[in-house]
Amino acid sequence: MTDDPADSDRLKPPEGGEKPRLRVVGSDGYADWDEVYVDNVVWIYRLLYSKVGNRPDAEDLTTEVFLAAFGPLRITAARLEVRAYLAATARTVLAGYWRRRLGVEVTGIDPELAVRELDDPSSRSAAPARARAVLAMLPERHRRVLELRFLEARSIRETAREMGISVANAKVLQHRALRMAARTQPGGQS
């Protein structure tokens, strides 16, 4: 996982049955992947939660960030470099999430917010308030299908039954509602 050829020789087990040598890690680096995870998981989770506004998606996206970083991230990098890399990976993962959800690429993660997330454990997400504002601007049927599907976590079949429409109609209505919501800006602009 390192770029230095000398490092690859040190990672090979020594010949002749000798015990592997221990590697000294400076105070600015990480000893292993467990330490990388433990030191960064909370702020990554909080950052993603502030962007998506719900726990299950934030947890899934946090996992995705660490899985994506596992291969390319050099464990020998300094802590600040690791955090910068994880923030960039979180931005990429978040962009993929919104592209899959809404068909819109949203890649804005304020680096200052990421730093504040490390220091402020009590920060609350503004996403629920933004979601309510967007939903309030939608026509009744569009708003209702999104409430049932995403706020109440109903299946498409349950949503169709609740609204008295076919499953196919519920799918179309949900798609149109998501597209309309993506174009809607709270504050009256559209």
JSON list of C-alpha atoms in Angstrom, two decimals:
[
{"chain": "A", "resi": 1, "resn": "MET", "atom": "CA", "xyz": [0.00, 0.00, 0.00]},
{"chain": "A", "resi": 2, "resn": "THR", "atom": "CA", "xyz": [2.98, 2.27, -0.01]},
{"chain": "A", "resi": 3, "resn": "ASP", "atom": "CA", "xyz": [4.72, 3.85, -2.95]},
{"chain": "A", "resi": 4, "resn": "ASP", "atom": "CA", "xyz": [8.23, 3.38, -1.54]},
{"chain": "A", "resi": 5, "resn": "PRO", "atom": "CA", "xyz": [9.88, 0.12, -2.76]},
{"chain": "A", "resi": 6, "resn": "ALA", "atom": "CA", "xyz": [11.90, -0.04, 0.46]},
{"chain": "A", "resi": 7, "resn": "ASP", "atom": "CA", "xyz": [8.64, -0.24, 2.42]},
{"chain": "A", "resi": 8, "resn": "SER", "atom": "CA", "xyz": [7.53, -3.30, 0.45]},
{"chain": "A", "resi": 9, "resn": "ASP", "atom": "CA", "xyz": [10.72, -5.12, 1.50]},
{"chain": "A", "resi": 10, "resn": "ARG", "atom": "CA", "xyz": [10.04, -4.28, 5.15]},
{"chain": "A", "resi": 11, "resn": "LEU", "atom": "CA", "xyz": [6.50, -5.69, 4.90]},
{"chain": "A", "resi": 12, "resn": "LYS", "atom": "CA", "xyz": [7.69, -9.11, 3.69]},
{"chain": "A", "resi": 13, "resn": "PRO", "atom": "CA", "xyz": [8.24, -11.67, 6.43]},
{"chain": "A", "resi": 14, "resn": "PRO", "atom": "CA", "xyz": [11.96, -12.16, 7.11]},
{"chain": "A", "resi": 15, "resn": "GLU", "atom": "CA", "xyz": [13.57, -15.36, 5.92]},
{"chain": "A", "resi": 16, "resn": "GLY", "atom": "CA", "xyz": [14.93, -17.93, 8.29]},
{"chain": "A", "resi": 17, "resn": "GLY", "atom": "CA", "xyz": [11.98, -17.92, 10.70]},
{"chain": "A", "resi": 18, "resn": "GLU", "atom": "CA", "xyz": [12.87, -14.63, 12.39]},
{"chain": "A", "resi": 19, "resn": "LYS", "atom": "CA", "xyz": [10.07, -12.69, 14.03]},
{"chain": "A", "resi": 20, "resn": "PRO", "atom": "CA", "xyz": [8.83, -9.68, 12.05]},
{"chain": "A", "resi": 21, "resn": "ARG", "atom": "CA", "xyz": [10.31, -6.35, 13.08]},
{"chain": "A", "resi": 22, "resn": "LEU", "atom": "CA", "xyz": [8.05, -3.77, 14.67]},
{"chain": "A", "resi": 23, "resn": "ARG", "atom": "CA", "xyz": [7.57, -0.44, 12.95]},
{"chain": "A", "resi": 24, "resn": "VAL", "atom": "CA", "xyz": [7.74, 2.76, 14.99]},
{"chain": "A", "resi": 25, "resn": "VAL", "atom": "CA", "xyz": [4.93, 5.20, 14.20]},
{"chain": "A", "resi": 26, "resn": "GLY", "atom": "CA", "xyz": [5.43, 8.88, 14.87]},
{"chain": "A", "resi": 27, "resn": "SER", "atom": "CA", "xyz": [2.90, 10.78, 16.95]},
{"chain": "A", "resi": 28, "resn": "ASP", "atom": "CA", "xyz": [1.58, 12.37, 13.75]},
{"chain": "A", "resi": 29, "resn": "GLY", "atom": "CA", "xyz": [0.67, 9.08, 12.07]},
{"chain": "A", "resi": 30, "resn": "TYR", "atom": "CA", "xyz": [-1.50, 6.04, 12.66]},
{"chain": "A", "resi": 31, "resn": "ALA", "atom": "CA", "xyz": [-0.35, 2.64, 13.84]},
{"chain": "A", "resi": 32, "resn": "ASP", "atom": "CA", "xyz": [-3.02, 0.65, 11.96]},
{"chain": "A", "resi": 33, "resn": "TRP", "atom": "CA", "xyz": [-6.38, 0.82, 10.18]},
{"chain": "A", "resi": 34, "resn": "ASP", "atom": "CA", "xyz": [-8.29, 0.37, 13.42]},
{"chain": "A", "resi": 35, "resn": "GLU", "atom": "CA", "xyz": [-6.78, 3.58, 14.74]},
{"chain": "A", "resi": 36, "resn": "VAL", "atom": "CA", "xyz": [-7.61, 5.41, 11.49]},
{"chain": "A", "resi": 37, "resn": "TYR", "atom": "CA", "xyz": [-11.22, 4.26, 11.81]},
{"chain": "A", "resi": 38, "resn": "VAL", "atom": "CA", "xyz": [-11.64, 5.01, 15.51]},
{"chain": "A", "resi": 39, "resn": "ASP", "atom": "CA", "xyz": [-10.07, 8.47, 15.18]},
{"chain": "A", "resi": 40, "resn": "ASN", "atom": "CA", "xyz": [-12.21, 9.53, 12.20]},
{"chain": "A", "resi": 41, "resn": "VAL", "atom": "CA", "xyz": [-15.51, 7.65, 12.14]},
{"chain": "A", "resi": 42, "resn": "VAL", "atom": "CA", "xyz": [-17.45, 10.08, 14.36]},
{"chain": "A", "resi": 43, "resn": "TRP", "atom": "CA", "xyz": [-16.67, 13.25, 12.41]},
{"chain": "A", "resi": 44, "resn": "ILE", "atom": "CA", "xyz": [-17.23, 11.51, 9.06]},
{"chain": "A", "resi": 45, "resn": "TYR", "atom": "CA", "xyz": [-20.61, 10.25, 10.29]},
{"chain": "A", "resi": 46, "resn": "ARG", "atom": "CA", "xyz": [-21.62, 13.70, 11.63]},
{"chain": "A", "resi": 47, "resn": "LEU", "atom": "CA", "xyz": [-20.55, 15.37, 8.42]},
{"chain": "A", "resi": 48, "resn": "LEU", "atom": "CA", "xyz": [-22.59, 12.98, 6.27]},
{"chain": "A", "resi": 49, "resn": "TYR", "atom": "CA", "xyz": [-25.57, 13.12, 8.63]},
{"chain": "A", "resi": 50, "resn": "SER", "atom": "CA", "xyz": [-25.57, 16.91, 8.30]},
{"chain": "A", "resi": 51, "resn": "LYS", "atom": "CA", "xyz": [-25.85, 16.45, 4.53]},
{"chain": "A", "resi": 52, "resn": "VAL", "atom": "CA", "xyz": [-28.43, 13.64, 4.29]},
{"chain": "A", "resi": 53, "resn": "GLY", "atom": "CA", "xyz": [-30.42, 14.16, 7.49]},
{"chain": "A", "resi": 54, "resn": "ASN", "atom": "CA", "xyz": [-31.12, 10.55, 8.37]},
{"chain": "A", "resi": 55, "resn": "ARG", "atom": "CA", "xyz": [-29.24, 7.99, 10.38]},
{"chain": "A", "resi": 56, "resn": "PRO", "atom": "CA", "xyz": [-29.44, 4.88, 8.15]},
{"chain": "A", "resi": 57, "resn": "ASP", "atom": "CA", "xyz": [-28.12, 6.69, 5.07]},
{"chain": "A", "resi": 58, "resn": "ALA", "atom": "CA", "xyz": [-25.40, 8.47, 7.07]},
{"chain": "A", "resi": 59, "resn": "GLU", "atom": "CA", "xyz": [-24.27, 5.12, 8.52]},
{"chain": "A", "resi": 60, "resn": "ASP", "atom": "CA", "xyz": [-24.22, 3.48, 5.08]},
{"chain": "A", "resi": 61, "resn": "LEU", "atom": "CA", "xyz": [-22.34, 6.39, 3.55]},
{"chain": "A", "resi": 62, "resn": "THR", "atom": "CA", "xyz": [-19.80, 6.39, 6.40]},
{"chain": "A", "resi": 63, "resn": "THR", "atom": "CA", "xyz": [-19.12, 2.73, 5.71]},
{"chain": "A", "resi": 64, "resn": "GLU", "atom": "CA", "xyz": [-18.80, 3.50, 2.01]},
{"chain": "A", "resi": 65, "resn": "VAL", "atom": "CA", "xyz": [-16.23, 6.23, 2.72]},
{"chain": "A", "resi": 66, "resn": "PHE", "atom": "CA", "xyz": [-13.99, 3.89, 4.72]},
{"chain": "A", "resi": 67, "resn": "LEU", "atom": "CA", "xyz": [-14.33, 1.06, 2.21]},
{"chain": "A", "resi": 68, "resn": "ALA", "atom": "CA", "xyz": [-13.42, 3.41, -0.64]},
{"chain": "A", "resi": 69, "resn": "ALA", "atom": "CA", "xyz": [-10.42, 4.79, 1.28]},
{"chain": "A", "resi": 70, "resn": "PHE", "atom": "CA", "xyz": [-9.11, 1.41, 2.45]},
{"chain": "A", "resi": 71, "resn": "GLY", "atom": "CA", "xyz": [-7.19, 0.57, -0.74]},
{"chain": "A", "resi": 72, "resn": "PRO", "atom": "CA", "xyz": [-5.64, 3.86, -1.83]},
{"chain": "A", "resi": 73, "resn": "LEU", "atom": "CA", "xyz": [-5.07, 5.55, 1.53]},
{"chain": "A", "resi": 74, "resn": "ARG", "atom": "CA", "xyz": [-1.51, 5.28, 2.82]},
{"chain": "A", "resi": 75, "resn": "ILE", "atom": "CA", "xyz": [-1.55, 4.49, 6.51]},
{"chain": "A", "resi": 76, "resn": "THR", "atom": "CA", "xyz": [1.87, 6.11, 6.82]},
{"chain": "A", "resi": 77, "resn": "ALA", "atom": "CA", "xyz": [0.41, 9.51, 5.92]},
{"chain": "A", "resi": 78, "resn": "ALA", "atom": "CA", "xyz": [0.13, 12.23, 8.55]},
{"chain": "A", "resi": 79, "resn": "ARG", "atom": "CA", "xyz": [-3.17, 12.56, 10.43]},
{"chain": "A", "resi": 80, "resn": "LEU", "atom": "CA", "xyz": [-4.08, 15.78, 8.63]},
{"chain": "A", "resi": 81, "resn": "GLU", "atom": "CA", "xyz": [-3.43, 14.15, 5.26]},
{"chain": "A", "resi": 82, "resn": "VAL", "atom": "CA", "xyz": [-5.61, 11.18, 6.24]},
{"chain": "A", "resi": 83, "resn": "ARG", "atom": "CA", "xyz": [-8.42, 13.51, 7.31]},
{"chain": "A", "resi": 84, "resn": "ALA", "atom": "CA", "xyz": [-8.14, 15.52, 4.08]},
{"chain": "A", "resi": 85, "resn": "TYR", "atom": "CA", "xyz": [-8.27, 12.31, 2.06]},
{"chain": "A", "resi": 86, "resn": "LEU", "atom": "CA", "xyz": [-11.30, 11.04, 4.01]},
{"chain": "A", "resi": 87, "resn": "ALA", "atom": "CA", "xyz": [-13.07, 14.40, 3.50]},
{"chain": "A", "resi": 88, "resn": "ALA", "atom": "CA", "xyz": [-12.42, 14.21, -0.26]},
{"chain": "A", "resi": 89, "resn": "THR", "atom": "CA", "xyz": [-13.66, 10.60, -0.30]},
{"chain": "A", "resi": 90, "resn": "ALA", "atom": "CA", "xyz": [-16.77, 11.65, 1.65]},
{"chain": "A", "resi": 91, "resn": "ARG", "atom": "CA", "xyz": [-17.45, 14.34, -0.97]},
{"chain": "A", "resi": 92, "resn": "THR", "atom": "CA", "xyz": [-17.22, 11.75, -3.76]},
{"chain": "A", "resi": 93, "resn": "VAL", "atom": "CA", "xyz": [-19.44, 9.26, -1.90]},
{"chain": "A", "resi": 94, "resn": "LEU", "atom": "CA", "xyz": [-21.98, 11.99, -1.16]},
{"chain": "A", "resi": 95, "resn": "ALA", "atom": "CA", "xyz": [-22.05, 13.05, -4.82]},
{"chain": "A", "resi": 96, "resn": "GLY", "atom": "CA", "xyz": [-22.79, 9.46, -5.81]},
{"chain": "A", "resi": 97, "resn": "TYR", "atom": "CA", "xyz": [-25.55, 9.25, -3.21]},
{"chain": "A", "resi": 98, "resn": "TRP", "atom": "CA", "xyz": [-27.34, 12.36, -4.48]},
{"chain": "A", "resi": 99, "resn": "ARG", "atom": "CA", "xyz": [-26.81, 11.35, -8.10]},
{"chain": "A", "resi": 100, "resn": "ARG", "atom": "CA", "xyz": [-28.49, 8.00, -7.37]},
{"chain": "A", "resi": 101, "resn": "ARG", "atom": "CA", "xyz": [-31.28, 9.57, -5.30]},
{"chain": "A", "resi": 102, "resn": "LEU", "atom": "CA", "xyz": [-32.19, 12.67, -7.26]},
{"chain": "A", "resi": 103, "resn": "GLY", "atom": "CA", "xyz": [-30.26, 12.59, -10.48]},
{"chain": "A", "resi": 104, "resn": "VAL", "atom": "CA", "xyz": [-28.47, 15.74, -9.29]},
{"chain": "A", "resi": 105, "resn": "GLU", "atom": "CA", "xyz": [-24.80, 16.01, -8.41]},
{"chain": "A", "resi": 106, "resn": "VAL", "atom": "CA", "xyz": [-24.32, 17.71, -5.05]},
{"chain": "A", "resi": 107, "resn": "THR", "atom": "CA", "xyz": [-20.67, 17.84, -4.06]},
{"chain": "A", "resi": 108, "resn": "GLY", "atom": "CA", "xyz": [-20.43, 20.72, -1.64]},
{"chain": "A", "resi": 109, "resn": "ILE", "atom": "CA", "xyz": [-18.75, 19.90, 1.64]},
{"chain": "A", "resi": 110, "resn": "ASP", "atom": "CA", "xyz": [-17.36, 22.96, 3.34]},
{"chain": "A", "resi": 111, "resn": "PRO", "atom": "CA", "xyz": [-13.87, 22.11, 4.68]},
{"chain": "A", "resi": 112, "resn": "GLU", "atom": "CA", "xyz": [-14.47, 24.45, 7.62]},
{"chain": "A", "resi": 113, "resn": "LEU", "atom": "CA", "xyz": [-17.62, 22.47, 8.48]},
{"chain": "A", "resi": 114, "resn": "ALA", "atom": "CA", "xyz": [-15.59, 19.26, 8.50]},
{"chain": "A", "resi": 115, "resn": "VAL", "atom": "CA", "xyz": [-13.15, 20.79, 10.98]},
{"chain": "A", "resi": 116, "resn": "ARG", "atom": "CA", "xyz": [-15.98, 22.14, 13.17]},
{"chain": "A", "resi": 117, "resn": "GLU", "atom": "CA", "xyz": [-17.57, 18.66, 13.19]},
{"chain": "A", "resi": 118, "resn": "LEU", "atom": "CA", "xyz": [-14.44, 17.38, 14.94]},
{"chain": "A", "resi": 119, "resn": "ASP", "atom": "CA", "xyz": [-14.85, 19.88, 17.75]},
{"chain": "A", "resi": 120, "resn": "ASP", "atom": "CA", "xyz": [-18.64, 20.23, 18.11]},
{"chain": "A", "resi": 121, "resn": "PRO", "atom": "CA", "xyz": [-20.39, 17.00, 19.14]},
{"chain": "A", "resi": 122, "resn": "SER", "atom": "CA", "xyz": [-23.72, 18.78, 19.62]},
{"chain": "A", "resi": 123, "resn": "SER", "atom": "CA", "xyz": [-24.16, 20.06, 16.06]},
{"chain": "A", "resi": 124, "resn": "ARG", "atom": "CA", "xyz": [-27.57, 19.37, 14.57]},
{"chain": "A", "resi": 125, "resn": "SER", "atom": "CA", "xyz": [-28.42, 18.82, 10.95]},
{"chain": "A", "resi": 126, "resn": "ALA", "atom": "CA", "xyz": [-30.30, 21.47, 9.01]},
{"chain": "A", "resi": 127, "resn": "ALA", "atom": "CA", "xyz": [-31.42, 18.81, 6.52]},
{"chain": "A", "resi": 128, "resn": "PRO", "atom": "CA", "xyz": [-34.80, 18.06, 8.18]},
{"chain": "A", "resi": 129, "resn": "ALA", "atom": "CA", "xyz": [-35.77, 21.74, 8.07]},
{"chain": "A", "resi": 130, "resn": "ARG", "atom": "CA", "xyz": [-34.67, 22.00, 4.42]},
{"chain": "A", "resi": 131, "resn": "ALA", "atom": "CA", "xyz": [-36.64, 18.85, 3.60]},
{"chain": "A", "resi": 132, "resn": "ARG", "atom": "CA", "xyz": [-39.78, 20.24, 5.24]},
{"chain": "A", "resi": 133, "resn": "ALA", "atom": "CA", "xyz": [-39.39, 23.51, 3.29]},
{"chain": "A", "resi": 134, "resn": "VAL", "atom": "CA", "xyz": [-39.03, 21.65, -0.01]},
{"chain": "A", "resi": 135, "resn": "LEU", "atom": "CA", "xyz": [-41.96, 19.35, 0.75]},
{"chain": "A", "resi": 136, "resn": "ALA", "atom": "CA", "xyz": [-44.16, 22.34, 1.64]},
{"chain": "A", "resi": 137, "resn": "MET", "atom": "CA", "xyz": [-43.58, 23.75, -1.83]},
{"chain": "A", "resi": 138, "resn": "LEU", "atom": "CA", "xyz": [-44.72, 20.60, -3.66]},
{"chain": "A", "resi": 139, "resn": "PRO", "atom": "CA", "xyz": [-48.27, 19.81, -4.80]},
{"chain": "A", "resi": 140, "resn": "GLU", "atom": "CA", "xyz": [-50.20, 17.60, -2.36]},
{"chain": "A", "resi": 141, "resn": "ARG", "atom": "CA", "xyz": [-49.82, 14.26, -4.22]},
{"chain": "A", "resi": 142, "resn": "HIS", "atom": "CA", "xyz": [-46.10, 14.78, -4.84]},
{"chain": "A", "resi": 143, "resn": "ARG", "atom": "CA", "xyz": [-45.54, 15.77, -1.21]},
{"chain": "A", "resi": 144, "resn": "ARG", "atom": "CA", "xyz": [-47.54, 12.79, 0.09]},
{"chain": "A", "resi": 145, "resn": "VAL", "atom": "CA", "xyz": [-45.70, 10.18, -1.97]},
{"chain": "A", "resi": 146, "resn": "LEU", "atom": "CA", "xyz": [-42.34, 11.48, -0.73]},
{"chain": "A", "resi": 147, "resn": "GLU", "atom": "CA", "xyz": [-43.54, 11.60, 2.88]},
{"chain": "A", "resi": 148, "resn": "LEU", "atom": "CA", "xyz": [-44.76, 8.01, 2.72]},
{"chain": "A", "resi": 149, "resn": "ARG", "atom": "CA", "xyz": [-41.67, 6.68, 0.94]},
{"chain": "A", "resi": 150, "resn": "PHE", "atom": "CA", "xyz": [-38.88, 8.55, 2.70]},
{"chain": "A", "resi": 151, "resn": "LEU", "atom": "CA", "xyz": [-40.16, 10.00, 5.95]},
{"chain": "A", "resi": 152, "resn": "GLU", "atom": "CA", "xyz": [-42.32, 7.02, 6.93]},
{"chain": "A", "resi": 153, "resn": "ALA", "atom": "CA", "xyz": [-40.08, 4.45, 5.17]},
{"chain": "A", "resi": 154, "resn": "ARG", "atom": "CA", "xyz": [-43.00, 2.74, 3.45]},
{"chain": "A", "resi": 155, "resn": "SER", "atom": "CA", "xyz": [-42.49, 0.37, 0.54]},
{"chain": "A", "resi": 156, "resn": "ILE", "atom": "CA", "xyz": [-43.69, 1.39, -2.90]},
{"chain": "A", "resi": 157, "resn": "ARG", "atom": "CA", "xyz": [-46.53, -1.14, -2.58]},
{"chain": "A", "resi": 158, "resn": "GLU", "atom": "CA", "xyz": [-47.63, 0.27, 0.81]},
{"chain": "A", "resi": 159, "resn": "THR", "atom": "CA", "xyz": [-47.43, 3.80, -0.57]},
{"chain": "A", "resi": 160, "resn": "ALA", "atom": "CA", "xyz": [-49.60, 2.87, -3.55]},
{"chain": "A", "resi": 161, "resn": "ARG", "atom": "CA", "xyz": [-52.17, 1.22, -1.29]},
{"chain": "A", "resi": 162, "resn": "GLU", "atom": "CA", "xyz": [-52.25, 4.23, 1.09]},
{"chain": "A", "resi": 163, "resn": "MET", "atom": "CA", "xyz": [-52.72, 6.65, -1.82]},
{"chain": "A", "resi": 164, "resn": "GLY", "atom": "CA", "xyz": [-55.25, 4.46, -3.61]},
{"chain": "A", "resi": 165, "resn": "ILE", "atom": "CA", "xyz": [-53.19, 4.19, -6.81]},
{"chain": "A", "resi": 166, "resn": "SER", "atom": "CA", "xyz": [-51.40, 1.40, -8.69]},
{"chain": "A", "resi": 167, "resn": "VAL", "atom": "CA", "xyz": [-47.79, 0.46, -7.92]},
{"chain": "A", "resi": 168, "resn": "ALA", "atom": "CA", "xyz": [-46.74, 1.63, -11.39]},
{"chain": "A", "resi": 169, "resn": "ASN", "atom": "CA", "xyz": [-48.47, 4.98, -10.82]},
{"chain": "A", "resi": 170, "resn": "ALA", "atom": "CA", "xyz": [-46.77, 5.32, -7.42]},
{"chain": "A", "resi": 171, "resn": "LYS", "atom": "CA", "xyz": [-43.37, 4.74, -9.05]},
{"chain": "A", "resi": 172, "resn": "VAL", "atom": "CA", "xyz": [-44.02, 7.39, -11.69]},
{"chain": "A", "resi": 173, "resn": "LEU", "atom": "CA", "xyz": [-45.40, 9.83, -9.12]},
{"chain": "A", "resi": 174, "resn": "GLN", "atom": "CA", "xyz": [-42.36, 9.29, -6.87]},
{"chain": "A", "resi": 175, "resn": "HIS", "atom": "CA", "xyz": [-39.97, 9.87, -9.78]},
{"chain": "A", "resi": 176, "resn": "ARG", "atom": "CA", "xyz": [-41.74, 13.08, -10.78]},
{"chain": "A", "resi": 177, "resn": "ALA", "atom": "CA", "xyz": [-41.89, 14.27, -7.16]},
{"chain": "A", "resi": 178, "resn": "LEU", "atom": "CA", "xyz": [-38.15, 13.71, -6.69]},
{"chain": "A", "resi": 179, "resn": "ARG", "atom": "CA", "xyz": [-37.36, 15.58, -9.90]},
{"chain": "A", "resi": 180, "resn": "MET", "atom": "CA", "xyz": [-39.64, 18.44, -8.86]},
{"chain": "A", "resi": 181, "resn": "ALA", "atom": "CA", "xyz": [-38.09, 18.53, -5.38]},
{"chain": "A", "resi": 182, "resn": "ALA", "atom": "CA", "xyz": [-34.60, 18.64, -6.87]},
{"chain": "A", "resi": 183, "resn": "ARG", "atom": "CA", "xyz": [-35.53, 21.72, -8.90]},
{"chain": "A", "resi": 184, "resn": "THR", "atom": "CA", "xyz": [-37.29, 23.45, -6.00]},
{"chain": "A", "resi": 185, "resn": "GLN", "atom": "CA", "xyz": [-35.34, 25.90, -3.86]},
{"chain": "A", "resi": 186, "resn": "PRO", "atom": "CA", "xyz": [-36.70, 26.86, -0.46]},
{"chain": "A", "resi": 187, "resn": "GLY", "atom": "CA", "xyz": [-37.44, 30.57, -0.40]},
{"chain": "A", "resi": 188, "resn": "GLY", "atom": "CA", "xyz": [-39.81, 30.66, -3.35]},
{"chain": "A", "resi": 189, "resn": "GLN", "atom": "CA", "xyz": [-37.39, 30.10, -6.26]},
{"chain": "A", "resi": 190, "resn": "SER", "atom": "CA", "xyz": [-37.85, 27.26, -8.61]}
]
